[in-house]
Amino acid sequence: MASLRARAAARRVPQSLRSRQLALGGLIAALAIVASRDVSGVFVTLHRQLLGNAPWPLTAPPSDVGAVESSRWLRPLVRAAASAAPARATSLVATAAAAAGGEKRNRKKAYLPTGEATFLTAAGQPLILSPNGLRTARFEFAQGSGLILNVETAPSFGPQAMSTLVTERDVTDTIGVVPQDKLGIRGLRDLFWLTDKCFLFTGFEGPARNLAWIADIAEETSFLVSVPSAEADTFVPLNIDGAPSVRLDAQGLPEVLLGFSNAGEKRERSWCWYSMADRTLVDASVGTGSNIPTTLWREAIVSPTSGNVEAILLLNGTLRRHTPAGWIDLGTLRRAESAGIPGAMSGAQTLMPREYLIGFGPDNSVFAVDTLAPGAQLPRDTPSLADLVIADGCVEPPKGAADFAAWVLKQSTQRQTAGLVRFAGAGAAPEPLFVHPFADILASNVWVEPETGRLEAVAVEDVEPRLFVLGASRPQVTSGNSAGGDSLRSLMMGVEPPAVVEDSQQSTDEGSSIEHLLRSLQEKMPSEVVLGGATLSGSSLEPVLVERHGPRWLVGFRHPSLSETITLPALIEDGEAVWVGAEALVVKGSARNSETLEREPRVEGHRLQAEDGSGDVTFYLVLPAVVDPAALVVRLHGGPQDRDKWGADGLDAWFLSRGYGVLKVNYRGSSGFGQQWSSSAPSATSASPSDGFLDDVVAALRWTLDVRQVFGKSYVGDGRVPPVAVMGQDFGGFAVLQALLHHRELFACGVAVAPTQALPHWPDSHVPNAAVRAKVNALREADSWTGSADGVDPAGRALAPAENAEAFRGLPLLVIEYEKDEAEARGQLLQQLAPPGCEPSDWPEMLQFVQYAGEARGGGAIRQSLLDQYRRMDAFLYKNLASLACDGNQLLREPFVDDLPFLSAALLPKTKAKPGQNIKAVEIQFEDGLKRKRGANAAAGLPELVPRKVAKSSGFNANEKIIFGKRGTLPVPATRLAVRADGAVEVSVVFDEVPTGLHVLLHQVWLHIRAEGVALTLTLPRQPSKDEAIKPYRMPGGRGFVFEIPADPNIGAIENYQDWSGSGRTDATLLHALLPEEIAAAPQVLPEDLAA
């Protein structure tokens, strides 16, 4: 089936809708537990209940799904008139607006505070239904017991249920899964029901080990699944529905199919059945009659009834099918063959989603997704012409059914899109069942009836998501192949489908049954649906995904303005929906609040033909509700094999609330639009070096500025830089640097998050344009480089950001890194722009750099660091775009709040900051600590941060009274924070003028620098030495200072904080203090002397 569980696990986009599965981020953050790894690989825990009275919680609290109060209607998607679409693009437009009839608009006009943004706040645990849908499971922390798993009665489904689906919790079973002494050492990632009494969960225990556990409620125990070797990591191969393969042994006990990845020299995978009866592993190939070892398996299909392995896909793309006569070879999946042999599972990856195989038929056939070879037979089903968004310049499709099917097939083979196919016999070419000319079919988006294995429908994500019913309501061509088709949209509009000719795939009755089910879902849809406190029109929703638990279904509906689906419960009886719930459920990856809807985003989807003719560029505009945006943020996804999709998300809402519009581009390299586009291969039709990913981004932006005129005017020949910023993460961060390097005339500033900075081999996907491609080719040719593993790729001299460091010196750029990220995404650019020992006058004035301590790729484990990242982005974008903003429209911002993030390195210009509650508490404790350590006289010399005045009363008993003001925004000096190789922390600060009353106070966790009218507090990136004092140095001129803090190189910021917090101390007991006279007596040195 097209499952909510399977969809995101199978896609490379970071979205998930797996109801039986609980991802690491949601679970850990919801329980206020953070696991991180120090430099020696030891996991530590930050948990307020475990570590005493810490001054603040380090993690995100569970969000209140119903916290936002808003009520409005939403109009369904409206296709733009063809005449309204600007040249060279075909467009779709959707608007979330108040309904007709005079309903009062209640759109928030103020900016969305970063601390309240739900996309930055951990969600409550999602609904995890049992296989029969009668029970749910949730993790809870119990003081003294650790982490426990509660099994509860599920909410009621059906007309008798309350509209809110809120029922009194009825805990039926409880079992401990992580003892309190293992919290932080053992962490959980994924949870699955195996039976009504048995669970499988994955996670880690100790450094770099992915493991699995079984929780058996019947036996009241949980235990570790054995592994074949000490080096093996455990992963779970998923079925098409996103759940693991489970079969019952002779005793009725479950056996689950698990995989093991060896990260050693061979980097092999193996597959085993794990038996609950005797807790042993049995090689999955045993008993199958196949002589192919599981180390050669890529995917496998297990019968849900017999538990037998029915088909296997090998690493080389060969598809083998089990028959009564033995195993037969059905052919080769072209897509799997071209993907190459996968290595060991990487990092925290504990799941292996199904990418290719879908199911098997009773006639020894296998259903899969694969690209089609030229000359393939016509597909049985295709979208209709009305369902396609075709870029200008594309060959006009013919009108006849057979000719249209041939056109779709040609477009698909040229773009190498993945279609739904059937492998029917040895030596036979795969039969195309459903083919889209522009978009890939994902295995997880195919609806499969679980009992019969019949294919029902397929959800396709092209410019916008659409659901197509298979094998019914299609006009048939005489050859037995079908062309055209009616989408769910026409079905919902009441268009009666034409008669259909029965064929060998599935009958008219079978096709009509799913159509009847879809009609009943629409008929039973409540007129109003509640999402996080907001009310929207049920008629605006269309089903695209489904997760089945017996008669209880979770149906994912697409909304015309949202990128996430809205999940509603449904009760299905005899193939018909008898009830659909009126309140959206909190399912992992689905929309959980109305924050985005409150902004009433206008969403537009556009498609341009690439300049070099190599494909089509699909991109999206997300715009404020009514007015033109004051500025535009170009969001570039990572990968580059990720993709953007239709609709607005939480980050878009955050930008919209500040007056920005958002442009998201699926440049070449993006997945979902065929292998030709995702492979980034140079165009075969171009005589000169072909375009690169940056050309696609620039083409979409120029069209947006000059044809769409998103600011209400064109910038052609204007000579001014438009108010446009570019931002991205991982590969998207690398793309940001390339955009600023090559198109400064289009981008006013950039935000590069964890940008790729160094690679041993630079793939073609990283070449930004034809000019750089020509340079790369020349460098490789000059060095006679053949692409072997030996040697350094000379392309790095053209592509590595550090090689072009000087070009970035004068560009407005914010670079964000994570301390535990891969080495390829850390440090090189900063080392070139501001190496240790460089004069502060040489610090790039336009560059801001922060590296967050203890965070791996993506960040987000520590709440105040996460909030700091977005607050810095907010301040940076406003600073560089506000003066360029479109006439008549203004950007909004919130005051920058410093709340003590965990930094491991930084280069920050002078600024002003409002202190958060955490920093205020620490400042007061520093004042008390100085008084205790150096006496009242020393403390009296500490400059005041809170303004005060003396008020005199009048009358006979007149006296004086000190009145304190508010702790307001204060200047923060330009700062460079670094950790040297020996672990010493080096803090360089430069004041606007010679500081008065300069004090430097050192605590185990924080460093506090204060002078008259200036304050700076930093969380230390390493644990300071208690026995060695701060070493101060003065720079020439009297405005700059360097403070060297001896520290332990093996204890990072997070571990240091845990050590202090775990000790039970909540005060800021000083280790060392430097008073003004001591700093004035410090030696004067040049920065390069310190570096030496």
Tab-separated table of N, CA and C in Angstrom, residues 324-421:
chain	number	residue	atom	x	y	z
A	324	PRO	N	7.405	-22.788	-7.894
A	324	PRO	CA	7.384	-24.193	-7.461
A	324	PRO	C	8.499	-25.025	-8.090
A	325	ALA	N	8.978	-24.594	-9.254
A	325	ALA	CA	10.053	-25.346	-9.913
A	325	ALA	C	11.441	-24.859	-9.505
A	326	GLY	N	11.504	-23.849	-8.638
A	326	GLY	CA	12.785	-23.309	-8.228
A	326	GLY	C	12.890	-21.826	-8.564
A	327	TRP	N	14.075	-21.297	-8.459
A	327	TRP	CA	14.298	-19.880	-8.711
A	327	TRP	C	14.539	-19.626	-10.195
A	328	ILE	N	13.902	-18.550	-10.698
A	328	ILE	CA	14.096	-18.163	-12.089
A	328	ILE	C	14.565	-16.722	-12.151
A	329	ASP	N	15.258	-16.419	-13.218
A	329	ASP	CA	15.782	-15.074	-13.442
A	329	ASP	C	14.770	-14.312	-14.295
A	330	LEU	N	14.206	-13.201	-13.740
A	330	LEU	CA	13.204	-12.430	-14.469
A	330	LEU	C	13.810	-11.283	-15.274
A	331	GLY	N	15.091	-11.047	-15.125
A	331	GLY	CA	15.715	-9.955	-15.867
A	331	GLY	C	16.450	-9.021	-14.937
A	332	THR	N	16.743	-7.830	-15.433
A	332	THR	CA	17.540	-6.856	-14.691
A	332	THR	C	16.780	-5.549	-14.568
A	333	LEU	N	16.768	-4.993	-13.351
A	333	LEU	CA	16.221	-3.663	-13.140
A	333	LEU	C	17.281	-2.646	-13.531
A	334	ARG	N	16.999	-1.916	-14.581
A	334	ARG	CA	17.975	-0.953	-15.105
A	334	ARG	C	18.351	0.087	-14.048
A	335	ARG	N	17.380	0.529	-13.292
A	335	ARG	CA	17.612	1.574	-12.299
A	335	ARG	C	18.534	1.076	-11.186
A	336	ALA	N	18.308	-0.150	-10.714
A	336	ALA	CA	19.160	-0.714	-9.665
A	336	ALA	C	20.559	-1.000	-10.196
A	337	GLU	N	20.633	-1.463	-11.445
A	337	GLU	CA	21.934	-1.765	-12.036
A	337	GLU	C	22.777	-0.498	-12.135
A	338	SER	N	22.167	0.604	-12.556
A	338	SER	CA	22.925	1.846	-12.728
A	338	SER	C	23.265	2.494	-11.398
A	339	ALA	N	22.541	2.130	-10.325
A	339	ALA	CA	22.802	2.733	-9.014
A	339	ALA	C	24.108	2.250	-8.415
A	340	GLY	N	24.617	1.107	-8.916
A	340	GLY	CA	25.868	0.589	-8.378
A	340	GLY	C	25.654	-0.211	-7.110
A	341	ILE	N	26.717	-0.772	-6.603
A	341	ILE	CA	26.647	-1.632	-5.422
A	341	ILE	C	26.709	-0.760	-4.175
A	342	PRO	N	25.692	-0.838	-3.305
A	342	PRO	CA	25.704	-0.011	-2.095
A	342	PRO	C	26.732	-0.514	-1.096
A	343	GLY	N	27.256	0.393	-0.280
A	343	GLY	CA	28.204	0.009	0.759
A	343	GLY	C	27.483	-0.272	2.057
A	344	ALA	N	28.246	-0.226	3.150
A	344	ALA	CA	27.655	-0.444	4.460
A	344	ALA	C	26.699	0.692	4.794
A	345	MET	N	25.740	0.411	5.672
A	345	MET	CA	24.829	1.454	6.115
A	345	MET	C	25.649	2.528	6.820
A	346	SER	N	25.250	3.775	6.675
A	346	SER	CA	26.067	4.873	7.162
A	346	SER	C	25.484	5.474	8.430
A	347	GLY	N	26.381	5.915	9.296
A	347	GLY	CA	26.031	6.721	10.460
A	347	GLY	C	24.905	6.135	11.279
A	348	ALA	N	23.865	6.962	11.491
A	348	ALA	CA	22.742	6.564	12.323
A	348	ALA	C	21.643	5.884	11.525
A	349	GLN	N	21.931	5.416	10.324
A	349	GLN	CA	20.920	4.807	9.478
A	349	GLN	C	20.592	3.411	9.994
A	350	THR	N	19.380	3.230	10.458
A	350	THR	CA	18.949	1.934	10.991
A	350	THR	C	17.830	1.305	10.171
A	351	LEU	N	17.369	1.978	9.136
A	351	LEU	CA	16.286	1.461	8.302
A	351	LEU	C	16.741	1.369	6.859
A	352	MET	N	16.269	0.346	6.142
A	352	MET	CA	16.525	0.235	4.714
A	352	MET	C	15.179	0.195	4.005
A	353	PRO	N	14.687	1.338	3.559
A	353	PRO	CA	13.392	1.387	2.895
A	353	PRO	C	13.423	0.649	1.567
A	354	ARG	N	12.262	0.228	1.111
A	354	ARG	CA	12.113	-0.432	-0.190
A	354	ARG	C	12.166	0.628	-1.280
A	355	GLU	N	13.088	0.484	-2.219
A	355	GLU	CA	13.223	1.451	-3.306
A	355	GLU	C	12.722	0.914	-4.641
A	356	TYR	N	12.802	-0.392	-4.852
A	356	TYR	CA	12.568	-0.945	-6.183
A	356	TYR	C	11.385	-1.917	-6.228
A	357	LEU	N	11.341	-2.897	-5.333
A	357	LEU	CA	10.342	-3.964	-5.403
A	357	LEU	C	9.067	-3.556	-4.680
A	358	ILE	N	7.929	-3.920	-5.269
A	358	ILE	CA	6.635	-3.568	-4.707
A	358	ILE	C	5.884	-4.802	-4.221
A	359	GLY	N	5.747	-5.821	-5.069
A	359	GLY	CA	5.009	-7.014	-4.679
A	359	GLY	C	5.164	-8.093	-5.724
A	360	PHE	N	4.436	-9.201	-5.538
A	360	PHE	CA	4.517	-10.318	-6.470
A	360	PHE	C	3.112	-10.775	-6.827
A	361	GLY	N	2.994	-11.380	-8.014
A	361	GLY	CA	1.712	-11.871	-8.474
A	361	GLY	C	1.632	-13.389	-8.426
A	362	PRO	N	0.434	-13.948	-8.541
A	362	PRO	CA	0.272	-15.403	-8.489
A	362	PRO	C	0.830	-16.121	-9.710
A	363	ASP	N	1.125	-15.378	-10.772
A	363	ASP	CA	1.646	-15.968	-12.002
A	363	ASP	C	3.155	-15.860	-12.088
A	364	ASN	N	3.806	-15.864	-10.930
A	364	ASN	CA	5.273	-15.766	-10.833
A	364	ASN	C	5.811	-14.419	-11.305
A	365	SER	N	4.945	-13.426	-11.346
A	365	SER	CA	5.381	-12.086	-11.739
A	365	SER	C	5.836	-11.299	-10.517
A	366	VAL	N	6.520	-10.207	-10.792
A	366	VAL	CA	6.974	-9.283	-9.741
A	366	VAL	C	6.705	-7.864	-10.212
A	367	PHE	N	6.163	-7.043	-9.322
A	367	PHE	CA	5.900	-5.640	-9.621
A	367	PHE	C	7.034	-4.802	-9.023
A	368	ALA	N	7.499	-3.823	-9.786
A	368	ALA	CA	8.635	-3.011	-9.358
A	368	ALA	C	8.535	-1.636	-9.995
A	369	VAL	N	9.441	-0.740	-9.593
A	369	VAL	CA	9.590	0.543	-10.280
A	369	VAL	C	10.939	0.516	-10.982
A	370	ASP	N	10.931	0.925	-12.246
A	370	ASP	CA	12.156	0.859	-13.030
A	370	ASP	C	12.047	1.813	-14.210
A	371	THR	N	13.196	2.194	-14.732
A	371	THR	CA	13.222	2.982	-15.954
A	371	THR	C	12.980	2.066	-17.149
A	372	LEU	N	12.487	2.639	-18.224
A	372	LEU	CA	12.129	1.869	-19.410
A	372	LEU	C	13.155	2.080	-20.514
A	373	ALA	N	13.409	1.011	-21.238
A	373	ALA	CA	14.350	1.081	-22.355
A	373	ALA	C	13.632	1.623	-23.589
A	374	PRO	N	14.351	2.305	-24.470
A	374	PRO	CA	13.731	2.720	-25.736
A	374	PRO	C	13.149	1.501	-26.460
A	375	GLY	N	11.979	1.681	-27.036
A	375	GLY	CA	11.322	0.568	-27.711
A	375	GLY	C	10.430	-0.259	-26.822
A	376	ALA	N	10.272	0.128	-25.534
A	376	ALA	CA	9.371	-0.597	-24.636
A	376	ALA	C	7.939	-0.474	-25.146
A	377	GLN	N	7.109	-1.446	-24.762
A	377	GLN	CA	5.713	-1.393	-25.194
A	377	GLN	C	4.991	-0.244	-24.509
A	378	LEU	N	3.874	0.176	-25.094
A	378	LEU	CA	3.132	1.305	-24.548
A	378	LEU	C	2.618	0.991	-23.149
A	379	PRO	N	2.613	1.992	-22.268
A	379	PRO	CA	2.132	1.748	-20.902
A	379	PRO	C	0.627	1.537	-20.865
A	380	ARG	N	0.190	0.750	-19.899
A	380	ARG	CA	-1.248	0.538	-19.715
A	380	ARG	C	-1.942	1.821	-19.252
A	381	ASP	N	-1.318	2.536	-18.320
A	381	ASP	CA	-1.933	3.738	-17.751
A	381	ASP	C	-0.929	4.877	-17.771
A	382	THR	N	-1.442	6.081	-17.962
A	382	THR	CA	-0.643	7.302	-17.878
A	382	THR	C	-1.522	8.382	-17.285
A	383	PRO	N	-0.947	9.490	-16.860
A	383	PRO	CA	-1.795	10.644	-16.527
A	383	PRO	C	-2.477	11.160	-17.788
A	384	SER	N	-3.521	11.913	-17.608
A	384	SER	CA	-4.138	12.579	-18.743
A	384	SER	C	-3.387	13.878	-19.035
A	385	LEU	N	-3.631	14.433	-20.202
A	385	LEU	CA	-2.980	15.682	-20.581
A	385	LEU	C	-3.318	16.789	-19.594
A	386	ALA	N	-4.551	16.786	-19.079
A	386	ALA	CA	-4.967	17.820	-18.135
A	386	ALA	C	-4.220	17.730	-16.814
A	387	ASP	N	-3.619	16.581	-16.533
A	387	ASP	CA	-2.912	16.391	-15.272
A	387	ASP	C	-1.439	16.765	-15.348
A	388	LEU	N	-0.985	17.229	-16.495
A	388	LEU	CA	0.439	17.487	-16.684
A	388	LEU	C	0.736	18.977	-16.689
A	389	VAL	N	1.887	19.335	-16.169
A	389	VAL	CA	2.418	20.693	-16.253
A	389	VAL	C	3.595	20.627	-17.220
A	390	ILE	N	3.431	21.198	-18.402
A	390	ILE	CA	4.406	21.056	-19.486
A	390	ILE	C	5.084	22.392	-19.721
A	391	ALA	N	6.403	22.391	-19.673
A	391	ALA	CA	7.159	23.618	-19.903
A	391	ALA	C	7.078	24.026	-21.356
A	392	ASP	N	7.029	25.332	-21.596
A	392	ASP	CA	7.089	25.825	-22.970
A	392	ASP	C	8.383	25.359	-23.620
A	393	GLY	N	8.299	24.935	-24.861
A	393	GLY	CA	9.466	24.412	-25.558
A	393	GLY	C	9.482	22.906	-25.621
A	394	CYS	N	8.694	22.272	-24.736
A	394	CYS	CA	8.572	20.814	-24.805
A	394	CYS	C	7.692	20.452	-26.000
A	395	VAL	N	7.969	19.297	-26.618
A	395	VAL	CA	7.195	18.857	-27.770
A	395	VAL	C	5.730	18.726	-27.379
A	396	GLU	N	4.853	19.344	-28.152
A	396	GLU	CA	3.420	19.322	-27.864
A	396	GLU	C	2.887	17.901	-27.954
A	397	PRO	N	2.186	17.411	-26.939
A	397	PRO	CA	1.666	16.038	-26.983
A	397	PRO	C	0.519	15.905	-27.980
A	398	PRO	N	0.408	14.755	-28.633
A	398	PRO	CA	-0.688	14.529	-29.583
A	398	PRO	C	-1.998	14.290	-28.858
A	399	LYS	N	-3.085	14.308	-29.605
A	399	LYS	CA	-4.413	14.189	-29.014
A	399	LYS	C	-4.895	12.746	-28.937
A	400	GLY	N	-4.533	11.886	-29.887
A	400	GLY	CA	-5.030	10.518	-29.890
A	400	GLY	C	-4.503	9.724	-28.718
A	401	ALA	N	-5.299	8.740	-28.257
A	401	ALA	CA	-4.928	7.973	-27.073
A	401	ALA	C	-3.630	7.216	-27.275
A	402	ALA	N	-3.522	6.472	-28.398
A	402	ALA	CA	-2.309	5.680	-28.633
A	402	ALA	C	-1.108	6.592	-28.851
A	403	ASP	N	-1.312	7.676	-29.632
A	403	ASP	CA	-0.214	8.603	-29.867
A	403	ASP	C	0.217	9.300	-28.577
A	404	PHE	N	-0.757	9.613	-27.730
A	404	PHE	CA	-0.435	10.245	-26.452
A	404	PHE	C	0.376	9.294	-25.582
A	405	ALA	N	-0.015	8.011	-25.544
A	405	ALA	CA	0.738	7.026	-24.765
A	405	ALA	C	2.163	6.905	-25.289
A	406	ALA	N	2.330	6.942	-26.616
A	406	ALA	CA	3.674	6.874	-27.194
A	406	ALA	C	4.483	8.110	-26.823
A	407	TRP	N	3.829	9.275	-26.795
A	407	TRP	CA	4.516	10.507	-26.397
A	407	TRP	C	4.970	10.432	-24.942
A	408	VAL	N	4.082	9.932	-24.067
A	408	VAL	CA	4.441	9.775	-22.652
A	408	VAL	C	5.628	8.833	-22.517
A	409	LEU	N	5.598	7.715	-23.258
A	409	LEU	CA	6.697	6.755	-23.189
A	409	LEU	C	8.004	7.388	-23.660
A	410	LYS	N	7.943	8.162	-24.720
A	410	LYS	CA	9.159	8.803	-25.236
A	410	LYS	C	9.724	9.791	-24.227
A	411	GLN	N	8.848	10.606	-23.639
A	411	GLN	CA	9.314	11.559	-22.633
A	411	GLN	C	9.936	10.823	-21.443
A	412	SER	N	9.305	9.731	-21.040
A	412	SER	CA	9.813	8.964	-19.897
A	412	SER	C	11.170	8.349	-20.190
A	413	THR	N	11.344	7.771	-21.375
A	413	THR	CA	12.628	7.141	-21.692
A	413	THR	C	13.730	8.179	-21.866
A	414	GLN	N	13.379	9.347	-22.404
A	414	GLN	CA	14.387	10.401	-22.524
A	414	GLN	C	14.829	10.909	-21.160
A	415	ARG	N	13.886	11.107	-20.273
A	415	ARG	CA	14.203	11.618	-18.935
A	415	ARG	C	14.593	10.504	-17.973
A	416	GLN	N	14.338	9.258	-18.376
A	416	GLN	CA	14.614	8.078	-17.549
A	416	GLN	C	13.848	8.136	-16.231
A	417	THR	N	12.560	8.479	-16.327
A	417	THR	CA	11.724	8.449	-15.130
A	417	THR	C	11.382	7.006	-14.790
A	418	ALA	N	11.215	6.742	-13.503
A	418	ALA	CA	10.878	5.394	-13.032
A	418	ALA	C	9.385	5.181	-13.146
A	419	GLY	N	8.986	4.122	-13.866
A	419	GLY	CA	7.590	3.781	-14.003
A	419	GLY	C	7.250	2.527	-13.224
A	420	LEU	N	5.965	2.277	-13.079
A	420	LEU	CA	5.488	1.053	-12.445
A	420	LEU	C	5.454	-0.048	-13.496
A	421	VAL	N	6.206	-1.133	-13.273
A	421	VAL	CA	6.342	-2.179	-14.286
A	421	VAL	C	6.065	-3.544	-13.680
